[in-house]
mmCIF file of C-alpha atoms in Angstrom:
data_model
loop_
_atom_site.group_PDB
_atom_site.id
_atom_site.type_symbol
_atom_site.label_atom_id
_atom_site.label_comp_id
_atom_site.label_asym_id
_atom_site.label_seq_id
_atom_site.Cartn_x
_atom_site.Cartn_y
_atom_site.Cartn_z
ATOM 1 C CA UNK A 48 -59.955 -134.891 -51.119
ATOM 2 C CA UNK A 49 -61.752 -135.322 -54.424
ATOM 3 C CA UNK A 50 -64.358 -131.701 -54.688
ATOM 4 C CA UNK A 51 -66.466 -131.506 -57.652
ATOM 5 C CA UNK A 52 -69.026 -129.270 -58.717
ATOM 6 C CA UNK A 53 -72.416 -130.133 -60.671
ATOM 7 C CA UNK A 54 -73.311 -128.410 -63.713
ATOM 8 C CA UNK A 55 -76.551 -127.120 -62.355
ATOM 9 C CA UNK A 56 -78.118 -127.105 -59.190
ATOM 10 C CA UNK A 57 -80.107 -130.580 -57.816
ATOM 11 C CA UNK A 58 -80.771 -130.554 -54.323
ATOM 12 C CA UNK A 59 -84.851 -130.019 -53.980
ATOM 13 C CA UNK A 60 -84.456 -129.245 -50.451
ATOM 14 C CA UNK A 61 -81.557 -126.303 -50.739
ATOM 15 C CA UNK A 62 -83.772 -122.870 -49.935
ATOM 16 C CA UNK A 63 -87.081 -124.952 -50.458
ATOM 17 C CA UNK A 64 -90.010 -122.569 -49.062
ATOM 18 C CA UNK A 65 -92.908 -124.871 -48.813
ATOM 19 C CA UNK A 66 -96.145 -122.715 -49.398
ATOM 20 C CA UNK A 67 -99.980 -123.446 -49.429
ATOM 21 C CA UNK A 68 -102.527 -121.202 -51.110
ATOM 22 C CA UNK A 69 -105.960 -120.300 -48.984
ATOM 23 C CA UNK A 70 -109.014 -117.967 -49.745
ATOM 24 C CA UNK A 71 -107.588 -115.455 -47.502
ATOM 25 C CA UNK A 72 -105.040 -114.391 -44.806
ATOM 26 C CA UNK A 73 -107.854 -115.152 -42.063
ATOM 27 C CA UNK A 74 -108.090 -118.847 -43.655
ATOM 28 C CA UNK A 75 -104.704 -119.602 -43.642
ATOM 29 C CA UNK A 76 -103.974 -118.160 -39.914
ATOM 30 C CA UNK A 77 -107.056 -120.194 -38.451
ATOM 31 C CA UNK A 78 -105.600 -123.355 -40.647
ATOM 32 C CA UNK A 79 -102.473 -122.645 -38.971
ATOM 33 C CA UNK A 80 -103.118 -122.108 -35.434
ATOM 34 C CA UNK A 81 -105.577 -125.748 -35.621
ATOM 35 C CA UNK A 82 -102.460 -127.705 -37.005
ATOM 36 C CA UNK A 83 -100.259 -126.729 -33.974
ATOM 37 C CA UNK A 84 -102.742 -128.197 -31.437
ATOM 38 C CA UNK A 85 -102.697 -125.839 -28.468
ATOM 39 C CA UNK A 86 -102.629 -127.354 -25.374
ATOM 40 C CA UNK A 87 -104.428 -125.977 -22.048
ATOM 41 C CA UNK A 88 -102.899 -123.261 -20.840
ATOM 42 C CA UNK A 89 -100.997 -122.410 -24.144
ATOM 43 C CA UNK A 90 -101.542 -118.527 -25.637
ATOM 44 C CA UNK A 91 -101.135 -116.782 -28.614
ATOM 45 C CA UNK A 92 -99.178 -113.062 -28.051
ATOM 46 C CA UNK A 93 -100.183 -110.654 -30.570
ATOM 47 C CA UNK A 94 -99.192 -106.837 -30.839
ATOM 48 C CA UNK A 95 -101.794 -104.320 -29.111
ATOM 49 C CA UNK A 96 -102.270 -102.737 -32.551
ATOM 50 C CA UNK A 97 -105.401 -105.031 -34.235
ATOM 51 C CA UNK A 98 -107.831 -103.050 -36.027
ATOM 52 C CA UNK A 99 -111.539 -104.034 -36.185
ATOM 53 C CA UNK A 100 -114.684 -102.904 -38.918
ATOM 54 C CA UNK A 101 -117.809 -103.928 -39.681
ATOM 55 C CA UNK A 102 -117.169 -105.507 -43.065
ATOM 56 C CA UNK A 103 -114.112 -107.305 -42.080
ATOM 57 C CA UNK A 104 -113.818 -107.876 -38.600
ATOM 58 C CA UNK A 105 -110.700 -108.761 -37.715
ATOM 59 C CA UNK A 106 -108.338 -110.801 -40.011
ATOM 60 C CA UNK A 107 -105.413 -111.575 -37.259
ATOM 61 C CA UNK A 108 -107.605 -111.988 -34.434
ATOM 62 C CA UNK A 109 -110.742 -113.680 -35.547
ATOM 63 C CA UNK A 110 -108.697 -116.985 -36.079
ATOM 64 C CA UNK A 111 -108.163 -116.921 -32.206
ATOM 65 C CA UNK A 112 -111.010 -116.146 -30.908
ATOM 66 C CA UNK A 113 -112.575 -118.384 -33.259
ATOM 67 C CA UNK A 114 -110.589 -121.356 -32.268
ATOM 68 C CA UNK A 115 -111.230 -120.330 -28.547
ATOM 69 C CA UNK A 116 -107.569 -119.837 -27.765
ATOM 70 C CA UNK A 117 -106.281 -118.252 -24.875
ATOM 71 C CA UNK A 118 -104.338 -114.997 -25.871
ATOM 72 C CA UNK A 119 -102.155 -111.978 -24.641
ATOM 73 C CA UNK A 120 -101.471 -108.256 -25.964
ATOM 74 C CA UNK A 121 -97.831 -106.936 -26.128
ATOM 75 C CA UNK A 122 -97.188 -102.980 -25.691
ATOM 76 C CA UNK A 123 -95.947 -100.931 -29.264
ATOM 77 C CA UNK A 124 -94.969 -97.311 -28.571
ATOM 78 C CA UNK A 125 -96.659 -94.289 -30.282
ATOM 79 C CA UNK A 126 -94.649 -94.909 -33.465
ATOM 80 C CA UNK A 127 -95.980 -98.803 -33.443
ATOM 81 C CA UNK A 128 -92.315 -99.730 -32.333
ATOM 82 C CA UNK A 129 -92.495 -103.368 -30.009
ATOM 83 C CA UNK A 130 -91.382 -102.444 -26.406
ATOM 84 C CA UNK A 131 -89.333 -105.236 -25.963
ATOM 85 C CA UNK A 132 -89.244 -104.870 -22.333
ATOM 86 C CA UNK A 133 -92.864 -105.551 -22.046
ATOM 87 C CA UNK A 134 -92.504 -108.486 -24.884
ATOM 88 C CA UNK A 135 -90.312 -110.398 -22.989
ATOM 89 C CA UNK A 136 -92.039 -110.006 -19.917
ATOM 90 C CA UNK A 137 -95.148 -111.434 -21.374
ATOM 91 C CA UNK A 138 -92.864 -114.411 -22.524
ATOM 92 C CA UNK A 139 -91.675 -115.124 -19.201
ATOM 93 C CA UNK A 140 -95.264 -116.407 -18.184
ATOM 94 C CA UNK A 141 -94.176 -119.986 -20.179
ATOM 95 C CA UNK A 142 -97.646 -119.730 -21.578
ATOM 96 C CA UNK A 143 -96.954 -118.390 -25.306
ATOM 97 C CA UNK A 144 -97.085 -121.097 -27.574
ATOM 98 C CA UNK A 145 -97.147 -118.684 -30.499
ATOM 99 C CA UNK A 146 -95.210 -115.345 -30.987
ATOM 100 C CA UNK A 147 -97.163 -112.833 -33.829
ATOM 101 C CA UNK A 148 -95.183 -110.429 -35.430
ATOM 102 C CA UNK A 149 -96.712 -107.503 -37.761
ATOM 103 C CA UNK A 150 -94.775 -105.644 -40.257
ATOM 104 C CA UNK A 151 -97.340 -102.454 -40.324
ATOM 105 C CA UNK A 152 -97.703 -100.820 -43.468
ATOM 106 C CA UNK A 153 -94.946 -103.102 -45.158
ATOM 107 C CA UNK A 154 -92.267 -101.806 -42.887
ATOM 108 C CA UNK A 155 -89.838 -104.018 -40.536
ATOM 109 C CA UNK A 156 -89.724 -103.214 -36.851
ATOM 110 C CA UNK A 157 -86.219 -101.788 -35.978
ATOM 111 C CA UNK A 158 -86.089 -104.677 -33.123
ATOM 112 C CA UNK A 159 -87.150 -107.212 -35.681
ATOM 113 C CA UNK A 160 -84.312 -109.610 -34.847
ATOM 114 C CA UNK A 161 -84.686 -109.153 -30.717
ATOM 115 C CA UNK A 162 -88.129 -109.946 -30.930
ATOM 116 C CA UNK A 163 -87.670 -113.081 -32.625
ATOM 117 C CA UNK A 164 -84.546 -113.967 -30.395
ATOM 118 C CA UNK A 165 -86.753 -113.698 -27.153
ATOM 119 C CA UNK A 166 -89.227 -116.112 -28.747
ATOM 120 C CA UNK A 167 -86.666 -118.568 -29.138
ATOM 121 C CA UNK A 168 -85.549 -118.368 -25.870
ATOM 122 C CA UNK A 169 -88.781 -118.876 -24.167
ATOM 123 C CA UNK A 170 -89.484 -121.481 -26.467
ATOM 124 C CA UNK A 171 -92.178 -119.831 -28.593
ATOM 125 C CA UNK A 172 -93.504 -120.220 -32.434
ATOM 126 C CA UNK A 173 -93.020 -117.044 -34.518
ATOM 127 C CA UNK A 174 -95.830 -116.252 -36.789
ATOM 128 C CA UNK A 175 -94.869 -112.775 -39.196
ATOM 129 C CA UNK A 176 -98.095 -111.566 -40.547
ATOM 130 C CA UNK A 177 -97.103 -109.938 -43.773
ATOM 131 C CA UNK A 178 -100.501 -109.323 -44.849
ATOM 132 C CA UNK A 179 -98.727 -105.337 -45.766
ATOM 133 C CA UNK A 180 -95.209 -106.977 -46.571
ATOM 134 C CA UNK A 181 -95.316 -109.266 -49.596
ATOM 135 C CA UNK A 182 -92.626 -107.404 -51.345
ATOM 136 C CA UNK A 183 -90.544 -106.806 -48.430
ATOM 137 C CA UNK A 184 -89.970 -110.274 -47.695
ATOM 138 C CA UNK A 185 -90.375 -111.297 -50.955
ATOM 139 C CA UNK A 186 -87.878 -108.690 -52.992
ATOM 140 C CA UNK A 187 -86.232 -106.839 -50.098
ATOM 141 C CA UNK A 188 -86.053 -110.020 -48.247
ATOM 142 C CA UNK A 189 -85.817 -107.979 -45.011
ATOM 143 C CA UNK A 190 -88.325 -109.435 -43.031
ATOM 144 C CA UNK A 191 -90.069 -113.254 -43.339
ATOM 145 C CA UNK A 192 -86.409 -115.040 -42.817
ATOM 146 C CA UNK A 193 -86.660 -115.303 -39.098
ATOM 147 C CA UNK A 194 -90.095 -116.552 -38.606
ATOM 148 C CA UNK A 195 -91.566 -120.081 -38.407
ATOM 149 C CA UNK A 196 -94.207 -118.804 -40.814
ATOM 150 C CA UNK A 197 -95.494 -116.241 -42.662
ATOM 151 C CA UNK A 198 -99.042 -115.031 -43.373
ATOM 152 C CA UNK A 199 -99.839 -113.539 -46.910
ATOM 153 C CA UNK A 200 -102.849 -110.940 -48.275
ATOM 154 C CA UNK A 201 -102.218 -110.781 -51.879
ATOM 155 C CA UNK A 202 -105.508 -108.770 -52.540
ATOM 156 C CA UNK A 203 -103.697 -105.793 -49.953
ATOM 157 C CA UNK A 204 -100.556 -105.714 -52.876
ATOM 158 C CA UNK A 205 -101.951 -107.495 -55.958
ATOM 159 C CA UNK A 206 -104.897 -107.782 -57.823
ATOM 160 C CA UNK A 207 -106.034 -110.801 -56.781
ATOM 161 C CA UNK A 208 -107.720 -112.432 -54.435
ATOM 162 C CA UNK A 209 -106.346 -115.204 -51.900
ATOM 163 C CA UNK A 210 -104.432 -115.344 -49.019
ATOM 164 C CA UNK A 211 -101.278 -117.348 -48.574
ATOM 165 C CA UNK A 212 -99.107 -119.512 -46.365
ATOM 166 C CA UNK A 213 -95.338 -120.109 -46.050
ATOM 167 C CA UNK A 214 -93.367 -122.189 -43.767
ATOM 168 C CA UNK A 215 -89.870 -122.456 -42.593
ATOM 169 C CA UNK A 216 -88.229 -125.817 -44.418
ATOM 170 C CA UNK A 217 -88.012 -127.369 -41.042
ATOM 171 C CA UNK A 218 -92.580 -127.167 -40.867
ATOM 172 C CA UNK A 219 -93.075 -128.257 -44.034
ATOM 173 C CA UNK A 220 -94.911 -131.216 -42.625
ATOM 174 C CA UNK A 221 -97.921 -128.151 -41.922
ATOM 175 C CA UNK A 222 -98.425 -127.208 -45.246
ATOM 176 C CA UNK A 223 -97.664 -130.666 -47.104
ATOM 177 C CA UNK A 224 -100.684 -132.441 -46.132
ATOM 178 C CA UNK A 225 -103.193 -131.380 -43.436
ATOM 179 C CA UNK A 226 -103.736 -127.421 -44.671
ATOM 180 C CA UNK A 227 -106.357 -127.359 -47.308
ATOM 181 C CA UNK A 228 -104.997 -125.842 -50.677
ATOM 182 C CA UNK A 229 -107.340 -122.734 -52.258
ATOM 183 C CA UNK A 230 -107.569 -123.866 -56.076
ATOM 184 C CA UNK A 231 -108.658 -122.079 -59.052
ATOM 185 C CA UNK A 232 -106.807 -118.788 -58.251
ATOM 186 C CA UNK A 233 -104.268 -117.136 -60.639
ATOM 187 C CA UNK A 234 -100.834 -117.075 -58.959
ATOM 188 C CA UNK A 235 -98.836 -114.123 -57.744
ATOM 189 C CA UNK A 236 -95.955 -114.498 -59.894
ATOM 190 C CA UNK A 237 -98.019 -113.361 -62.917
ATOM 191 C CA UNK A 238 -97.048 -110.044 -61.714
ATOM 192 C CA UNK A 239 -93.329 -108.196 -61.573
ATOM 193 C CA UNK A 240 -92.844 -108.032 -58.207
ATOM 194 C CA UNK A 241 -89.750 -106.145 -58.339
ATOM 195 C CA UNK A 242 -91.389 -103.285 -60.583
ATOM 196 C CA UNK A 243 -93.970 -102.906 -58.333
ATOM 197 C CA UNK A 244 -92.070 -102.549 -54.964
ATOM 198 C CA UNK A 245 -89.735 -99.708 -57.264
ATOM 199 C CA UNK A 246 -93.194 -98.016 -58.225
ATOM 200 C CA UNK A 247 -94.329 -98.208 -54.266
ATOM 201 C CA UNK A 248 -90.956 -97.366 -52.776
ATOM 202 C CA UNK A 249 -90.968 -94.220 -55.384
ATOM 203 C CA UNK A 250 -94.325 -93.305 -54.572
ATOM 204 C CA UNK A 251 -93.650 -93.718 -50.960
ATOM 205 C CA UNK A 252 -90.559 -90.962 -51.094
ATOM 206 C CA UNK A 253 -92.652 -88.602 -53.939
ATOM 207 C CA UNK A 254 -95.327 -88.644 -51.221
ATOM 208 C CA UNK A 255 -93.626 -88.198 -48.173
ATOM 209 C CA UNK A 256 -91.621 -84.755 -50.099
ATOM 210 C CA UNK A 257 -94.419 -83.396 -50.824
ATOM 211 C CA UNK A 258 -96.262 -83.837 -47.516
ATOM 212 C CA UNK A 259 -92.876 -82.322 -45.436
ATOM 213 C CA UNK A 260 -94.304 -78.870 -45.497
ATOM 214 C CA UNK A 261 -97.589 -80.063 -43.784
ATOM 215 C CA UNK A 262 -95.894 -81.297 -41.231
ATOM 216 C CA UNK A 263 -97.537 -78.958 -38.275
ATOM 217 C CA UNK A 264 -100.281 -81.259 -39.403
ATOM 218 C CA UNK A 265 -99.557 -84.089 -41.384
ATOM 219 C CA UNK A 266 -96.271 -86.470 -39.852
ATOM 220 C CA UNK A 267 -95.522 -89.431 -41.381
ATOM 221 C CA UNK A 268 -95.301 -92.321 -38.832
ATOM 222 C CA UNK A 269 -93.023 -93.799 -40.733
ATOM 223 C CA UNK A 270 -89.713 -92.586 -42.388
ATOM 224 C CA UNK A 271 -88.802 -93.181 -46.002
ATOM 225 C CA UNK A 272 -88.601 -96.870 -47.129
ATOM 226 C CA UNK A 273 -85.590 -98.158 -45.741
ATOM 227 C CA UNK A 274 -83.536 -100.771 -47.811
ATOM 228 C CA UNK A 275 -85.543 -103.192 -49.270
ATOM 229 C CA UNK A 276 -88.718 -102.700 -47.149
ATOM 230 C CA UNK A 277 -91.845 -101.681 -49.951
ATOM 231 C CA UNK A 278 -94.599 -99.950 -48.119
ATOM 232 C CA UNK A 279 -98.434 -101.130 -48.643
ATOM 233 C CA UNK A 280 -99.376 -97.553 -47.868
ATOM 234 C CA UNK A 281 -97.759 -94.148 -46.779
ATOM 235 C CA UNK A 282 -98.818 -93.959 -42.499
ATOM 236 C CA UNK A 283 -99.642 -90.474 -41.624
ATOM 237 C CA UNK A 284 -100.528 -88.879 -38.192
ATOM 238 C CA UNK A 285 -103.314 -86.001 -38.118
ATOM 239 C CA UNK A 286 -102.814 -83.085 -35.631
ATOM 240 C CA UNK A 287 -104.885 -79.748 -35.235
ATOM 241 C CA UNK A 288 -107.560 -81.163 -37.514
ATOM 242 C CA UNK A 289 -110.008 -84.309 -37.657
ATOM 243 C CA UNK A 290 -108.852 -87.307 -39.164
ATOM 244 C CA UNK A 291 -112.153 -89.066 -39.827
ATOM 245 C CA UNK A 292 -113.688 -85.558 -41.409
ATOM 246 C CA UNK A 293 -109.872 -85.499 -43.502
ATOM 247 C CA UNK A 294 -110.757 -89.438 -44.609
ATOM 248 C CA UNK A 295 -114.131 -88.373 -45.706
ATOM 249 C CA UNK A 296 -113.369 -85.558 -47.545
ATOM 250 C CA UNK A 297 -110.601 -87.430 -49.481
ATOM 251 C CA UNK A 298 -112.746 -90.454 -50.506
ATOM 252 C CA UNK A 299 -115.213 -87.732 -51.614
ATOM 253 C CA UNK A 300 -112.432 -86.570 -53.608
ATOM 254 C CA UNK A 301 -111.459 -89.762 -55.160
ATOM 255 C CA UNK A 302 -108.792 -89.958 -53.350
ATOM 256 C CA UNK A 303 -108.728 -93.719 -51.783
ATOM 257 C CA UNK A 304 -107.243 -92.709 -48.225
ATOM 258 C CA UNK A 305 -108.225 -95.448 -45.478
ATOM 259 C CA UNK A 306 -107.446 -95.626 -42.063
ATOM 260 C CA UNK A 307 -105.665 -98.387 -40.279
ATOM 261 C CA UNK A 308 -106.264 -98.885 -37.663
ATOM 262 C CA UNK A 309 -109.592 -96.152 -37.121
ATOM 263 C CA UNK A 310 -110.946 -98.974 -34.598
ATOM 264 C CA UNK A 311 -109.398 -101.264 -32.581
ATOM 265 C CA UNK A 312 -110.297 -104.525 -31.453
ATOM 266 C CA UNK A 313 -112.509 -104.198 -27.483
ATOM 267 C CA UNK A 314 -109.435 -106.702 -26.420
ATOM 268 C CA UNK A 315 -107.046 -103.767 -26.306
ATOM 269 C CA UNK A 316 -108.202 -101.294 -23.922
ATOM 270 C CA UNK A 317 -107.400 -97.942 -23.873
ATOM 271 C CA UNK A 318 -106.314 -97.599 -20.124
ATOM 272 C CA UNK A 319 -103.882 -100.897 -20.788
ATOM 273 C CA UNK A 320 -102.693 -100.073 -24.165
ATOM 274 C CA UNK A 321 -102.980 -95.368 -24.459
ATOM 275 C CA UNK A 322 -100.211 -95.491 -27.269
ATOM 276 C CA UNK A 323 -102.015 -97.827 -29.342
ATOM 277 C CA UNK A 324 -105.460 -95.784 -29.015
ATOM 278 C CA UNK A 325 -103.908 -92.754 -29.573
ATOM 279 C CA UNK A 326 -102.374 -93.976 -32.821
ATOM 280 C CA UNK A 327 -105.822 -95.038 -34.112
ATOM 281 C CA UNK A 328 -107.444 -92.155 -33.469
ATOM 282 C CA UNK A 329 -104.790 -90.231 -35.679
ATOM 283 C CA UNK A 330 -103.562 -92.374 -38.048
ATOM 284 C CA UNK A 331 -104.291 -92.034 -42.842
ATOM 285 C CA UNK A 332 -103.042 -93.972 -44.849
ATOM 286 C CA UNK A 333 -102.693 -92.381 -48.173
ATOM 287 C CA UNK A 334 -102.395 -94.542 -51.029
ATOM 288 C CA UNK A 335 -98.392 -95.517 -53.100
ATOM 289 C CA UNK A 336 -99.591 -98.482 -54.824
ATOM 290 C CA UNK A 337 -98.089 -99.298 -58.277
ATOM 291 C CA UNK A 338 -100.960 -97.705 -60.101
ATOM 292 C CA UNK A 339 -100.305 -94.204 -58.633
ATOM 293 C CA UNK A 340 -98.646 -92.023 -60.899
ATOM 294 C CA UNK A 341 -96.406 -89.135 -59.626
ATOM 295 C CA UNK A 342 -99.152 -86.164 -61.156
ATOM 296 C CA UNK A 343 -102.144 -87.995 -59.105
ATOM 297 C CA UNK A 344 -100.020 -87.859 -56.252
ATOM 298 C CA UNK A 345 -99.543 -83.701 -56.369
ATOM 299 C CA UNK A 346 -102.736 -83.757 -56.978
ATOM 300 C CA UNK A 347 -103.417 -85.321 -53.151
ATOM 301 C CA UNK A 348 -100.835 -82.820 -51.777
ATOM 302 C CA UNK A 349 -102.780 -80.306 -53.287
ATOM 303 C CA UNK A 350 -106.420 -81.427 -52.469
ATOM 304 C CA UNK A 351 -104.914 -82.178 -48.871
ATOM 305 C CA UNK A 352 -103.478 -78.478 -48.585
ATOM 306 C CA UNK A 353 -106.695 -76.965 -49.240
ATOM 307 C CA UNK A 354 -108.532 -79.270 -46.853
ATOM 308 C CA UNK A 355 -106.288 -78.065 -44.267
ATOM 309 C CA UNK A 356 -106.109 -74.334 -45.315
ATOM 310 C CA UNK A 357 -102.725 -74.117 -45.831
ATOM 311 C CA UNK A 358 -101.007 -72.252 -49.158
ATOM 312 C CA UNK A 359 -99.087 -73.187 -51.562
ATOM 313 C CA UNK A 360 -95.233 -72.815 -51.529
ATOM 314 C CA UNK A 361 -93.377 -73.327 -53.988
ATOM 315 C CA UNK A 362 -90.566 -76.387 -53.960
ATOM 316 C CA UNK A 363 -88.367 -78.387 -55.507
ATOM 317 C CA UNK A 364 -89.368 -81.897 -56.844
ATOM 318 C CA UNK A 365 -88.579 -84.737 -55.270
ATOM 319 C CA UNK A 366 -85.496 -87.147 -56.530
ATOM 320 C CA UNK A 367 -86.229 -90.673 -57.256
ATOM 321 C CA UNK A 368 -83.289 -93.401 -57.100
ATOM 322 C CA UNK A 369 -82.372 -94.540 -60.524
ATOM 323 C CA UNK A 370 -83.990 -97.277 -61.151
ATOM 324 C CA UNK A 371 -81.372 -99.891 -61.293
ATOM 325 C CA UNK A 372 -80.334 -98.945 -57.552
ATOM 326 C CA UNK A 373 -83.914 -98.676 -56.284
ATOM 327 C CA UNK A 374 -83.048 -100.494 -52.835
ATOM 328 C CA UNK A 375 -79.946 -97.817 -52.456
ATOM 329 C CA UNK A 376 -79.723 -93.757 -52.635
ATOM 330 C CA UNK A 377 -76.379 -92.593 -53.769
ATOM 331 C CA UNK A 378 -77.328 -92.244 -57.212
ATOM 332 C CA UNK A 379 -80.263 -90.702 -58.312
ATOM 333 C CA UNK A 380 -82.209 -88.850 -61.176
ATOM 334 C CA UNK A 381 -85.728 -87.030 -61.465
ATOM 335 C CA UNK A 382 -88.930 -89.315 -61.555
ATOM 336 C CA UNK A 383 -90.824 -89.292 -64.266
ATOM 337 C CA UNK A 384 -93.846 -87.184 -64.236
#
């Protein structure tokens, strides 16, 4: 047997990850969902967690309604977990032509890889909408692998505008010719991506430290980044004091705090879906993005300490990983402040 080995790499088609640019997320959903021509009867499943607001509306499930498709809600638990039990159940109708998965916040559901595997056996797309998770697919690579295609908001993680599109090698059909390309835009690979998911991941863990002695009042709704996932913002749950009067304050602060979801879509009832509503009536999101620096971020534990009444203990700074083992934490050093 006669092996050989090239002197560089030629095959075009090898880890090929056809993508399409689009205005937004919305765009390249709706483009999307028209390509895969729904028949009667077919549904799209999304997660009962869709937020609605006046300026926006609602960028995962405006597309639907839009295109008049017939749809479905699957259950999350209070910590926005899937309940896979109720997943599959919805599955077993034979209806769901497309599965959507949402990686909240920039962080990967711990059932992830079930969810996906019950899709396949009942025959059903998978759409991840990554609209908070550009840098964990893209750097951590922990979610967007197991999808048929992933939905991108750069202007939630970058400075840009635009919206994006990938598809699994085997759809590249959907993005080659019938999706409409957004031109004109500067491309997302201007930036460092893996800088910026080490500045969120950091900020994430400074935040989160500093927040543990609030936490009669202030629990994070997720833990500290696992490995490779790069949060869009820090989740928080408010007891024993009003979130919306918290939110306000804070803006009025300059502190850009937002809440998602503070509204959710009339499609997800309360009596149906209590977990869900009870999130949203509790949930900040306090801002990590790579332009927060470690001082402005005491100075939001502070400003939210007052706003709750609480004093000021004293404590020991929290340890950043070093930064050439940013996705790991066995070795680690102070941040810079």
């Amino acid at each position: 047997m006669n092996v050989t080995i090239a002197k560089k790499a030629s095959d075009g088609e090898a880890f090929a990850r056809p993508c399409r640019r689009f205005a937004n997320a919305r765009t390249a959903f709706k483009s999307l969902l028209a390509a895969l021509n729904f028949q009667s009867g077919q549904s799209v499943l999304l997660p009962a967690y869709v937020g609605w607001s006046a300026n926006e509306g609602s960028g995962v499930f405006d597309p639907v309604a839009e295109l008049k498709l017939s749809y479905d809600f699957y259950r999350l638990d209070g910590n926005l977990h899937i309940d896979l039990d109720h997943l599959e159940k919805c599955l077993q109708s034979g209806r769901v032509k497309v599965l959507v998965l949402i990686h909240y916040f920039g962080y990967v559901d711990p059932q992830y890889r079930q969810a996906v595997e019950l899709a396949r056996r009942y025959g059903a797309w998978v759409v991840e909408d990554e609209a908070h998770a550009l840098f964990s697919d893209c750097v951590g690579g922990v979610c967007g692998r197991l999808g048929d295609a992933c939905i991108y908001s750069l202007h939630k993680m970058l400075p840009i505008k635009g919206g994006m599109l990938a598809v699994a090698p085997r759809h590249a059909d959907l993005v080659a010719g019938d999706l409409p390309e957004q031109d004109g835009l500067p491309p997302p690979w201007t930036y460092d991506f893996f800088a910026i998911a080490q500045r969120r991941r950091q900020n994430a863990w400074l935040l989160a430290d500093l927040l543990a002695p609030l936490a009669d009042q202030i629990v994070t709704l997720r833990p500290s980044p696992a490995v490779g996932e790069v949060p869009q913002t820090l989740p928080v749950l408010i007891h024993g004091a009003s979130r919306d009067s918290l939110y306000f304050a804070l803006n009025e602060a300059g502190f850009g705090a937002v809440s998602l979801y503070h509204t959710l879509i009339p499609q997800i009832s309360r009596e149906e879906f209590p977990d869900s509503h009870r999130v949203s009536s509790r949930i900040l999101n306090l801002p990590i993005h790579q332009d927060v620096q470690a001082g402005q971020l005491d100075a939001l534990e502070e400003t939210l300490r007052r706003l709750l009444g609480q004093s000021h203990d004293y404590r020991p700074h929290f340890i950043a990983p070093h930064a050439s083992l940013v996705w790991g934490r066995k070795h680690e050093r102070p941040i810079s402040r």
